[in-house]
């Protein structure tokens, strides 16, 4: 076990890997357990650039948050599938651009709950809060008192589903979930998604999927067309559905970045 602050082992199954903690391992964090590290090492054996994927995805989140706050005037953010906090977090990026920004985080992992204090350190002008909830039950997220106390759903909201939907297989109706969430948001809201794909390296990603499945973690990789379908009816922000390092690049490149090494799609779109 690594250094986790005030986590009750009764609440966490440390014998099985968890995607949020594996992601923390890829980002060279400190909040994962032995089972997560073992599974992460197995992923590295079949897909050696997975740490590049994680870093590039994190950078995409920073850029789209900054873009929406700075260039689109968005002041409200709903981040579902938050994961273990890694600075800078979404609210820090948003509030650096707009100190009055308000951010709601949602995740179902009790480890994230134990770190929620770090997610709620807002600027004096803004506000952040955390909801423990599962994206597969979107009604519980949108009905949460914490959400309604923090953001005004009559005003535009940026909905972030960053590296989340590949953990929601078709049997859980991910397209219906996304549509439901968007239906609760005002016109002028935005949707940001990043999603793993096997389009660039199918054999290696078959190996990754096997590791996750053996750990009891659902993983459904989707093609570019399948990722684009999440944005049906929305106005895509240029350049559309692309690999995340090609979405509004800022000149800061993660060494080793290529379409094959990253193997993700990302996009941002506006609700008319």
PDB file of C-alpha atoms in Angstrom:
ATOM      1  CA  UNK A   1       0.000   0.000   0.000  1.00  0.00           C
ATOM      2  CA  UNK A   2       1.181   3.513  -0.765  1.00  0.00           C
ATOM      3  CA  UNK A   3       0.520   6.706   1.157  1.00  0.00           C
ATOM      4  CA  UNK A   4      -3.211   7.346   1.285  1.00  0.00           C
ATOM      5  CA  UNK A   5      -4.448   9.932   3.762  1.00  0.00           C
ATOM      6  CA  UNK A   6      -7.135   8.760   6.192  1.00  0.00           C
ATOM      7  CA  UNK A   7      -8.539   6.021   3.973  1.00  0.00           C
ATOM      8  CA  UNK A   8     -10.538   3.322   5.705  1.00  0.00           C
ATOM      9  CA  UNK A   9      -9.616  -0.080   4.321  1.00  0.00           C
ATOM     10  CA  UNK A  10     -13.135  -1.220   5.188  1.00  0.00           C
ATOM     11  CA  UNK A  11     -14.431   1.008   2.400  1.00  0.00           C
ATOM     12  CA  UNK A  12     -11.920  -0.052  -0.261  1.00  0.00           C
ATOM     13  CA  UNK A  13     -11.285  -3.428  -1.848  1.00  0.00           C
ATOM     14  CA  UNK A  14      -7.505  -3.323  -1.973  1.00  0.00           C
ATOM     15  CA  UNK A  15      -7.289  -6.823  -3.431  1.00  0.00           C
ATOM     16  CA  UNK A  16      -8.547  -5.729  -6.853  1.00  0.00           C
ATOM     17  CA  UNK A  17      -7.276  -3.002  -9.188  1.00  0.00           C
ATOM     18  CA  UNK A  18      -9.352   0.110  -9.740  1.00  0.00           C
ATOM     19  CA  UNK A  19      -9.177   2.290 -12.889  1.00  0.00           C
ATOM     20  CA  UNK A  20      -8.767   5.572 -10.980  1.00  0.00           C
ATOM     21  CA  UNK A  21      -5.902   4.185  -8.932  1.00  0.00           C
ATOM     22  CA  UNK A  22      -4.287   2.596 -12.013  1.00  0.00           C
ATOM     23  CA  UNK A  23      -4.482   6.008 -13.687  1.00  0.00           C
ATOM     24  CA  UNK A  24      -2.760   7.491 -10.649  1.00  0.00           C
ATOM     25  CA  UNK A  25      -0.020   4.885 -11.101  1.00  0.00           C
ATOM     26  CA  UNK A  26       0.386   5.872 -14.768  1.00  0.00           C
ATOM     27  CA  UNK A  27       0.739   9.511 -13.690  1.00  0.00           C
ATOM     28  CA  UNK A  28       3.371   8.497 -11.133  1.00  0.00           C
ATOM     29  CA  UNK A  29       1.159   9.486  -8.234  1.00  0.00           C
ATOM     30  CA  UNK A  30       1.218   7.921  -4.772  1.00  0.00           C
ATOM     31  CA  UNK A  31      -2.387   6.942  -4.124  1.00  0.00           C
ATOM     32  CA  UNK A  32      -2.585   3.388  -5.417  1.00  0.00           C
ATOM     33  CA  UNK A  33      -2.301  -0.080  -3.928  1.00  0.00           C
ATOM     34  CA  UNK A  34      -0.291  -3.158  -4.785  1.00  0.00           C
ATOM     35  CA  UNK A  35      -3.095  -4.630  -6.917  1.00  0.00           C
ATOM     36  CA  UNK A  36      -3.237  -1.419  -8.957  1.00  0.00           C
ATOM     37  CA  UNK A  37       0.524  -1.392  -9.482  1.00  0.00           C
ATOM     38  CA  UNK A  38       0.571  -5.053 -10.517  1.00  0.00           C
ATOM     39  CA  UNK A  39      -2.202  -4.489 -13.056  1.00  0.00           C
ATOM     40  CA  UNK A  40      -0.547  -1.275 -14.249  1.00  0.00           C
ATOM     41  CA  UNK A  41       2.747  -3.064 -14.792  1.00  0.00           C
ATOM     42  CA  UNK A  42       0.944  -5.719 -16.842  1.00  0.00           C
ATOM     43  CA  UNK A  43      -0.564  -2.977 -18.985  1.00  0.00           C
ATOM     44  CA  UNK A  44       2.900  -1.501 -19.481  1.00  0.00           C
ATOM     45  CA  UNK A  45       4.134  -4.882 -20.685  1.00  0.00           C
ATOM     46  CA  UNK A  46       1.575  -4.986 -23.512  1.00  0.00           C
ATOM     47  CA  UNK A  47       1.265  -1.221 -24.129  1.00  0.00           C
ATOM     48  CA  UNK A  48       4.531   0.454 -23.060  1.00  0.00           C
ATOM     49  CA  UNK A  49       3.316   3.987 -23.815  1.00  0.00           C
ATOM     50  CA  UNK A  50       0.309   3.973 -21.473  1.00  0.00           C
ATOM     51  CA  UNK A  51       1.993   6.590 -19.256  1.00  0.00           C
ATOM     52  CA  UNK A  52       2.258   8.850 -22.316  1.00  0.00           C
ATOM     53  CA  UNK A  53      -1.465   8.296 -22.895  1.00  0.00           C
ATOM     54  CA  UNK A  54      -2.251   9.392 -19.338  1.00  0.00           C
ATOM     55  CA  UNK A  55      -0.067  12.512 -19.504  1.00  0.00           C
ATOM     56  CA  UNK A  56      -1.401  13.575 -22.904  1.00  0.00           C
ATOM     57  CA  UNK A  57      -4.953  13.071 -21.716  1.00  0.00           C
ATOM     58  CA  UNK A  58      -4.268  15.164 -18.629  1.00  0.00           C
ATOM     59  CA  UNK A  59      -2.853  17.925 -20.806  1.00  0.00           C
ATOM     60  CA  UNK A  60      -5.983  17.850 -22.976  1.00  0.00           C
ATOM     61  CA  UNK A  61      -8.106  18.432 -19.884  1.00  0.00           C
ATOM     62  CA  UNK A  62      -6.011  21.442 -18.960  1.00  0.00           C
ATOM     63  CA  UNK A  63      -6.290  22.923 -22.458  1.00  0.00           C
ATOM     64  CA  UNK A  64     -10.020  22.476 -22.969  1.00  0.00           C
ATOM     65  CA  UNK A  65     -10.752  23.847 -19.498  1.00  0.00           C
ATOM     66  CA  UNK A  66      -8.595  26.894 -20.143  1.00  0.00           C
ATOM     67  CA  UNK A  67     -10.110  27.338 -23.620  1.00  0.00           C
ATOM     68  CA  UNK A  68     -13.687  27.203 -22.359  1.00  0.00           C
ATOM     69  CA  UNK A  69     -13.020  29.551 -19.447  1.00  0.00           C
ATOM     70  CA  UNK A  70     -10.890  32.022 -21.390  1.00  0.00           C
ATOM     71  CA  UNK A  71     -12.274  31.973 -24.929  1.00  0.00           C
ATOM     72  CA  UNK A  72     -15.865  30.815 -24.457  1.00  0.00           C
ATOM     73  CA  UNK A  73     -16.731  32.550 -21.201  1.00  0.00           C
ATOM     74  CA  UNK A  74     -17.778  29.386 -19.376  1.00  0.00           C
ATOM     75  CA  UNK A  75     -17.932  29.838 -15.612  1.00  0.00           C
ATOM     76  CA  UNK A  76     -19.514  26.537 -14.555  1.00  0.00           C
ATOM     77  CA  UNK A  77     -17.999  23.063 -14.870  1.00  0.00           C
ATOM     78  CA  UNK A  78     -19.319  19.574 -14.086  1.00  0.00           C
ATOM     79  CA  UNK A  79     -16.535  16.975 -14.072  1.00  0.00           C
ATOM     80  CA  UNK A  80     -17.784  13.376 -13.852  1.00  0.00           C
ATOM     81  CA  UNK A  81     -15.271  10.597 -13.303  1.00  0.00           C
ATOM     82  CA  UNK A  82     -12.938  12.969 -11.521  1.00  0.00           C
ATOM     83  CA  UNK A  83     -10.352  10.459 -10.355  1.00  0.00           C
ATOM     84  CA  UNK A  84      -7.706  11.005  -7.703  1.00  0.00           C
ATOM     85  CA  UNK A  85      -6.675  14.675  -7.555  1.00  0.00           C
ATOM     86  CA  UNK A  86      -3.476  15.531  -9.418  1.00  0.00           C
ATOM     87  CA  UNK A  87      -2.394  19.175  -9.490  1.00  0.00           C
ATOM     88  CA  UNK A  88      -3.396  21.205 -11.302  1.00  0.00           C
ATOM     89  CA  UNK A  89      -6.961  19.949 -11.012  1.00  0.00           C
ATOM     90  CA  UNK A  90      -9.747  21.180 -13.271  1.00  0.00           C
ATOM     91  CA  UNK A  91     -10.941  23.810 -10.812  1.00  0.00           C
ATOM     92  CA  UNK A  92      -7.426  25.211 -10.461  1.00  0.00           C
ATOM     93  CA  UNK A  93      -7.110  25.608 -14.228  1.00  0.00           C
ATOM     94  CA  UNK A  94     -10.595  27.108 -14.535  1.00  0.00           C
ATOM     95  CA  UNK A  95     -10.179  29.487 -11.597  1.00  0.00           C
ATOM     96  CA  UNK A  96      -6.769  30.628 -12.776  1.00  0.00           C
ATOM     97  CA  UNK A  97      -8.500  31.832 -15.946  1.00  0.00           C
ATOM     98  CA  UNK A  98     -11.677  32.961 -14.179  1.00  0.00           C
ATOM     99  CA  UNK A  99     -11.467  33.167 -10.354  1.00  0.00           C
ATOM    100  CA  UNK A 100     -15.267  33.219 -10.085  1.00  0.00           C
ATOM    101  CA  UNK A 101     -15.636  29.827 -11.815  1.00  0.00           C
ATOM    102  CA  UNK A 102     -17.721  27.170 -10.071  1.00  0.00           C
ATOM    103  CA  UNK A 103     -16.873  23.475 -10.326  1.00  0.00           C
ATOM    104  CA  UNK A 104     -18.743  20.318  -9.324  1.00  0.00           C
ATOM    105  CA  UNK A 105     -16.802  17.051  -9.223  1.00  0.00           C
ATOM    106  CA  UNK A 106     -18.434  13.612  -9.223  1.00  0.00           C
ATOM    107  CA  UNK A 107     -16.888  10.169  -8.756  1.00  0.00           C
ATOM    108  CA  UNK A 108     -17.944   6.939  -7.068  1.00  0.00           C
ATOM    109  CA  UNK A 109     -14.547   5.723  -5.814  1.00  0.00           C
ATOM    110  CA  UNK A 110     -14.192   6.079  -2.008  1.00  0.00           C
ATOM    111  CA  UNK A 111     -10.490   6.872  -2.489  1.00  0.00           C
ATOM    112  CA  UNK A 112     -11.507  10.009  -4.400  1.00  0.00           C
ATOM    113  CA  UNK A 113     -13.934  10.865  -1.603  1.00  0.00           C
ATOM    114  CA  UNK A 114     -11.035  10.765   0.868  1.00  0.00           C
ATOM    115  CA  UNK A 115      -9.222  13.329  -1.260  1.00  0.00           C
ATOM    116  CA  UNK A 116     -12.257  15.539  -1.814  1.00  0.00           C
ATOM    117  CA  UNK A 117     -10.839  18.265   0.437  1.00  0.00           C
ATOM    118  CA  UNK A 118      -8.182  18.939  -2.204  1.00  0.00           C
ATOM    119  CA  UNK A 119     -10.938  19.267  -4.803  1.00  0.00           C
ATOM    120  CA  UNK A 120     -12.844  21.848  -2.775  1.00  0.00           C
ATOM    121  CA  UNK A 121     -10.112  24.412  -2.184  1.00  0.00           C
ATOM    122  CA  UNK A 122     -11.703  27.140  -4.242  1.00  0.00           C
ATOM    123  CA  UNK A 123     -10.763  30.730  -4.851  1.00  0.00           C
ATOM    124  CA  UNK A 124     -12.704  33.166  -2.638  1.00  0.00           C
ATOM    125  CA  UNK A 125     -14.653  34.344  -5.685  1.00  0.00           C
ATOM    126  CA  UNK A 126     -15.573  30.862  -6.933  1.00  0.00           C
ATOM    127  CA  UNK A 127     -16.788  27.610  -5.467  1.00  0.00           C
ATOM    128  CA  UNK A 128     -16.083  23.882  -5.791  1.00  0.00           C
ATOM    129  CA  UNK A 129     -17.844  20.845  -4.392  1.00  0.00           C
ATOM    130  CA  UNK A 130     -17.765  17.062  -4.652  1.00  0.00           C
ATOM    131  CA  UNK A 131     -20.509  14.460  -5.124  1.00  0.00           C
ATOM    132  CA  UNK A 132     -19.948  10.759  -4.572  1.00  0.00           C
ATOM    133  CA  UNK A 133     -22.019   9.284  -7.400  1.00  0.00           C
ATOM    134  CA  UNK A 134     -21.831   6.859 -10.322  1.00  0.00           C
ATOM    135  CA  UNK A 135     -22.156   8.058 -13.923  1.00  0.00           C
ATOM    136  CA  UNK A 136     -24.269   4.960 -14.578  1.00  0.00           C
ATOM    137  CA  UNK A 137     -26.883   6.623 -12.352  1.00  0.00           C
ATOM    138  CA  UNK A 138     -26.864  10.118 -13.871  1.00  0.00           C
ATOM    139  CA  UNK A 139     -30.135  11.091 -12.211  1.00  0.00           C
ATOM    140  CA  UNK A 140     -28.433  10.941  -8.815  1.00  0.00           C
ATOM    141  CA  UNK A 141     -25.777  13.376 -10.021  1.00  0.00           C
ATOM    142  CA  UNK A 142     -28.192  15.880 -11.498  1.00  0.00           C
ATOM    143  CA  UNK A 143     -30.500  15.710  -8.472  1.00  0.00           C
ATOM    144  CA  UNK A 144     -27.736  16.209  -5.895  1.00  0.00           C
ATOM    145  CA  UNK A 145     -28.221  19.172  -3.590  1.00  0.00           C
ATOM    146  CA  UNK A 146     -24.498  19.961  -3.792  1.00  0.00           C
ATOM    147  CA  UNK A 147     -24.784  20.468  -7.541  1.00  0.00           C
ATOM    148  CA  UNK A 148     -27.741  22.828  -7.309  1.00  0.00           C
ATOM    149  CA  UNK A 149     -26.091  24.789  -4.498  1.00  0.00           C
ATOM    150  CA  UNK A 150     -22.997  25.338  -6.640  1.00  0.00           C
ATOM    151  CA  UNK A 151     -24.054  25.807 -10.253  1.00  0.00           C
ATOM    152  CA  UNK A 152     -27.094  27.268 -12.002  1.00  0.00           C
ATOM    153  CA  UNK A 153     -28.380  24.834 -14.618  1.00  0.00           C
ATOM    154  CA  UNK A 154     -30.194  27.676 -16.359  1.00  0.00           C
ATOM    155  CA  UNK A 155     -26.754  28.996 -17.348  1.00  0.00           C
ATOM    156  CA  UNK A 156     -24.193  27.234 -19.595  1.00  0.00           C
ATOM    157  CA  UNK A 157     -22.127  24.443 -18.042  1.00  0.00           C
ATOM    158  CA  UNK A 158     -19.076  22.608 -19.348  1.00  0.00           C
ATOM    159  CA  UNK A 159     -19.603  18.859 -18.903  1.00  0.00           C
ATOM    160  CA  UNK A 160     -16.290  16.967 -18.689  1.00  0.00           C
ATOM    161  CA  UNK A 161     -16.270  13.196 -19.258  1.00  0.00           C
ATOM    162  CA  UNK A 162     -12.538  12.813 -19.402  1.00  0.00           C
ATOM    163  CA  UNK A 163     -11.195   9.255 -19.922  1.00  0.00           C
ATOM    164  CA  UNK A 164     -14.444   7.891 -18.480  1.00  0.00           C
ATOM    165  CA  UNK A 165     -16.738   6.457 -21.138  1.00  0.00           C
ATOM    166  CA  UNK A 166     -14.453   3.606 -22.171  1.00  0.00           C
ATOM    167  CA  UNK A 167     -15.268   2.200 -18.719  1.00  0.00           C
ATOM    168  CA  UNK A 168     -19.006   2.303 -19.539  1.00  0.00           C
ATOM    169  CA  UNK A 169     -19.834  -0.639 -21.831  1.00  0.00           C
ATOM    170  CA  UNK A 170     -22.759  -0.525 -24.229  1.00  0.00           C
ATOM    171  CA  UNK A 171     -24.871  -2.624 -21.853  1.00  0.00           C
ATOM    172  CA  UNK A 172     -24.890   0.389 -19.495  1.00  0.00           C
ATOM    173  CA  UNK A 173     -26.225   2.629 -22.298  1.00  0.00           C
ATOM    174  CA  UNK A 174     -23.467   5.283 -22.381  1.00  0.00           C
ATOM    175  CA  UNK A 175     -25.017   7.223 -25.271  1.00  0.00           C
ATOM    176  CA  UNK A 176     -28.296   7.516 -23.388  1.00  0.00           C
ATOM    177  CA  UNK A 177     -26.393   8.636 -20.271  1.00  0.00           C
ATOM    178  CA  UNK A 178     -24.610  11.401 -22.159  1.00  0.00           C
ATOM    179  CA  UNK A 179     -27.857  12.505 -23.810  1.00  0.00           C
ATOM    180  CA  UNK A 180     -29.624  12.629 -20.442  1.00  0.00           C
ATOM    181  CA  UNK A 181     -26.863  14.745 -18.915  1.00  0.00           C
ATOM    182  CA  UNK A 182     -26.881  17.146 -21.851  1.00  0.00           C
ATOM    183  CA  UNK A 183     -30.658  17.454 -21.715  1.00  0.00           C
ATOM    184  CA  UNK A 184     -30.318  18.872 -18.181  1.00  0.00           C
ATOM    185  CA  UNK A 185     -27.926  21.607 -19.343  1.00  0.00           C
ATOM    186  CA  UNK A 186     -28.744  24.999 -20.814  1.00  0.00           C
ATOM    187  CA  UNK A 187     -28.129  25.903 -24.462  1.00  0.00           C
ATOM    188  CA  UNK A 188     -24.595  27.193 -24.863  1.00  0.00           C
ATOM    189  CA  UNK A 189     -23.224  24.430 -22.644  1.00  0.00           C
ATOM    190  CA  UNK A 190     -20.254  22.344 -23.763  1.00  0.00           C
ATOM    191  CA  UNK A 191     -19.352  18.652 -23.738  1.00  0.00           C
ATOM    192  CA  UNK A 192     -15.700  17.531 -23.532  1.00  0.00           C
ATOM    193  CA  UNK A 193     -14.792  13.856 -23.956  1.00  0.00           C
ATOM    194  CA  UNK A 194     -11.589  11.852 -24.246  1.00  0.00           C
ATOM    195  CA  UNK A 195     -11.849   8.156 -25.014  1.00  0.00           C
ATOM    196  CA  UNK A 196      -9.410   5.285 -25.592  1.00  0.00           C
ATOM    197  CA  UNK A 197      -9.459   3.541 -28.970  1.00  0.00           C
ATOM    198  CA  UNK A 198      -7.960   0.483 -30.629  1.00  0.00           C
ATOM    199  CA  UNK A 199      -7.932   2.203 -34.039  1.00  0.00           C
ATOM    200  CA  UNK A 200      -4.173   2.815 -33.999  1.00  0.00           C
ATOM    201  CA  UNK A 201      -2.814  -0.255 -32.200  1.00  0.00           C
ATOM    202  CA  UNK A 202      -5.488  -2.974 -32.119  1.00  0.00           C
ATOM    203  CA  UNK A 203      -3.294  -5.879 -31.006  1.00  0.00           C
ATOM    204  CA  UNK A 204      -1.731  -3.965 -28.129  1.00  0.00           C
ATOM    205  CA  UNK A 205      -5.094  -2.646 -26.943  1.00  0.00           C
ATOM    206  CA  UNK A 206      -6.518  -6.163 -27.029  1.00  0.00           C
ATOM    207  CA  UNK A 207      -3.827  -6.977 -24.475  1.00  0.00           C
ATOM    208  CA  UNK A 208      -4.727  -3.907 -22.390  1.00  0.00           C
ATOM    209  CA  UNK A 209      -8.400  -4.867 -22.410  1.00  0.00           C
ATOM    210  CA  UNK A 210      -7.526  -8.364 -21.255  1.00  0.00           C
ATOM    211  CA  UNK A 211      -5.606  -7.004 -18.245  1.00  0.00           C
ATOM    212  CA  UNK A 212      -8.522  -4.786 -17.231  1.00  0.00           C
ATOM    213  CA  UNK A 213     -11.070  -7.549 -17.733  1.00  0.00           C
ATOM    214  CA  UNK A 214      -9.018  -9.970 -15.622  1.00  0.00           C
ATOM    215  CA  UNK A 215      -9.080  -7.348 -12.879  1.00  0.00           C
ATOM    216  CA  UNK A 216     -12.866  -7.139 -13.071  1.00  0.00           C
ATOM    217  CA  UNK A 217     -12.814  -3.727 -14.791  1.00  0.00           C
ATOM    218  CA  UNK A 218     -15.058  -3.257 -17.842  1.00  0.00           C
ATOM    219  CA  UNK A 219     -13.261  -1.654 -20.777  1.00  0.00           C
ATOM    220  CA  UNK A 220     -14.889  -0.957 -24.131  1.00  0.00           C
ATOM    221  CA  UNK A 221     -12.703   0.674 -26.741  1.00  0.00           C
ATOM    222  CA  UNK A 222     -14.500   2.638 -29.436  1.00  0.00           C
ATOM    223  CA  UNK A 223     -13.684   3.745 -32.962  1.00  0.00           C
ATOM    224  CA  UNK A 224     -13.565   7.347 -34.107  1.00  0.00           C
ATOM    225  CA  UNK A 225     -17.116   7.101 -35.483  1.00  0.00           C
ATOM    226  CA  UNK A 226     -18.341   5.618 -32.211  1.00  0.00           C
ATOM    227  CA  UNK A 227     -16.711   8.429 -30.211  1.00  0.00           C
ATOM    228  CA  UNK A 228     -18.096  11.033 -32.626  1.00  0.00           C
ATOM    229  CA  UNK A 229     -21.598   9.646 -32.016  1.00  0.00           C
ATOM    230  CA  UNK A 230     -21.489  11.009 -28.462  1.00  0.00           C
ATOM    231  CA  UNK A 231     -21.555  14.485 -30.031  1.00  0.00           C
ATOM    232  CA  UNK A 232     -24.561  13.958 -32.299  1.00  0.00           C
ATOM    233  CA  UNK A 233     -26.679  17.109 -32.420  1.00  0.00           C
ATOM    234  CA  UNK A 234     -23.910  19.305 -31.012  1.00  0.00           C
ATOM    235  CA  UNK A 235     -21.641  21.820 -32.735  1.00  0.00           C
ATOM    236  CA  UNK A 236     -18.093  20.501 -32.656  1.00  0.00           C
ATOM    237  CA  UNK A 237     -15.355  22.957 -31.755  1.00  0.00           C
ATOM    238  CA  UNK A 238     -12.584  22.885 -34.343  1.00  0.00           C
ATOM    239  CA  UNK A 239     -10.684  20.665 -35.106  1.00  0.00           C
ATOM    240  CA  UNK A 240     -13.432  18.173 -34.239  1.00  0.00           C
ATOM    241  CA  UNK A 241     -12.758  14.601 -33.130  1.00  0.00           C
ATOM    242  CA  UNK A 242      -8.973  14.183 -33.116  1.00  0.00           C
ATOM    243  CA  UNK A 243      -6.218  12.628 -31.055  1.00  0.00           C
ATOM    244  CA  UNK A 244      -5.974  14.700 -27.859  1.00  0.00           C
ATOM    245  CA  UNK A 245      -2.498  16.112 -28.551  1.00  0.00           C
ATOM    246  CA  UNK A 246      -3.890  17.584 -31.783  1.00  0.00           C
ATOM    247  CA  UNK A 247      -6.720  19.439 -30.058  1.00  0.00           C
ATOM    248  CA  UNK A 248      -5.624  23.089 -29.711  1.00  0.00           C
ATOM    249  CA  UNK A 249      -1.959  22.215 -29.080  1.00  0.00           C
ATOM    250  CA  UNK A 250      -0.117  24.755 -26.973  1.00  0.00           C
ATOM    251  CA  UNK A 251       3.446  23.888 -27.955  1.00  0.00           C
ATOM    252  CA  UNK A 252       4.110  21.796 -24.843  1.00  0.00           C
ATOM    253  CA  UNK A 253       4.626  18.196 -25.980  1.00  0.00           C
ATOM    254  CA  UNK A 254       4.914  15.045 -23.914  1.00  0.00           C
ATOM    255  CA  UNK A 255       8.038  13.203 -25.146  1.00  0.00           C
ATOM    256  CA  UNK A 256       7.168  10.188 -27.278  1.00  0.00           C
ATOM    257  CA  UNK A 257       3.734  11.494 -28.265  1.00  0.00           C
ATOM    258  CA  UNK A 258       2.223  10.092 -31.457  1.00  0.00           C
ATOM    259  CA  UNK A 259      -1.211   8.882 -32.526  1.00  0.00           C
ATOM    260  CA  UNK A 260      -0.110   5.271 -31.920  1.00  0.00           C
ATOM    261  CA  UNK A 261       1.466   5.946 -28.521  1.00  0.00           C
ATOM    262  CA  UNK A 262      -1.575   7.848 -27.257  1.00  0.00           C
ATOM    263  CA  UNK A 263      -4.426   5.890 -28.895  1.00  0.00           C
ATOM    264  CA  UNK A 264      -7.229   8.189 -27.802  1.00  0.00           C
ATOM    265  CA  UNK A 265      -9.776  10.478 -29.391  1.00  0.00           C
ATOM    266  CA  UNK A 266     -10.896  13.760 -27.902  1.00  0.00           C
ATOM    267  CA  UNK A 267     -13.333  16.501 -28.786  1.00  0.00           C
ATOM    268  CA  UNK A 268     -15.282  19.440 -27.420  1.00  0.00           C
ATOM    269  CA  UNK A 269     -18.708  20.518 -28.680  1.00  0.00           C
ATOM    270  CA  UNK A 270     -21.346  23.150 -27.938  1.00  0.00           C
ATOM    271  CA  UNK A 271     -25.007  22.493 -27.243  1.00  0.00           C
ATOM    272  CA  UNK A 272     -27.042  24.749 -29.589  1.00  0.00           C
TER     273      UNK A 272
END
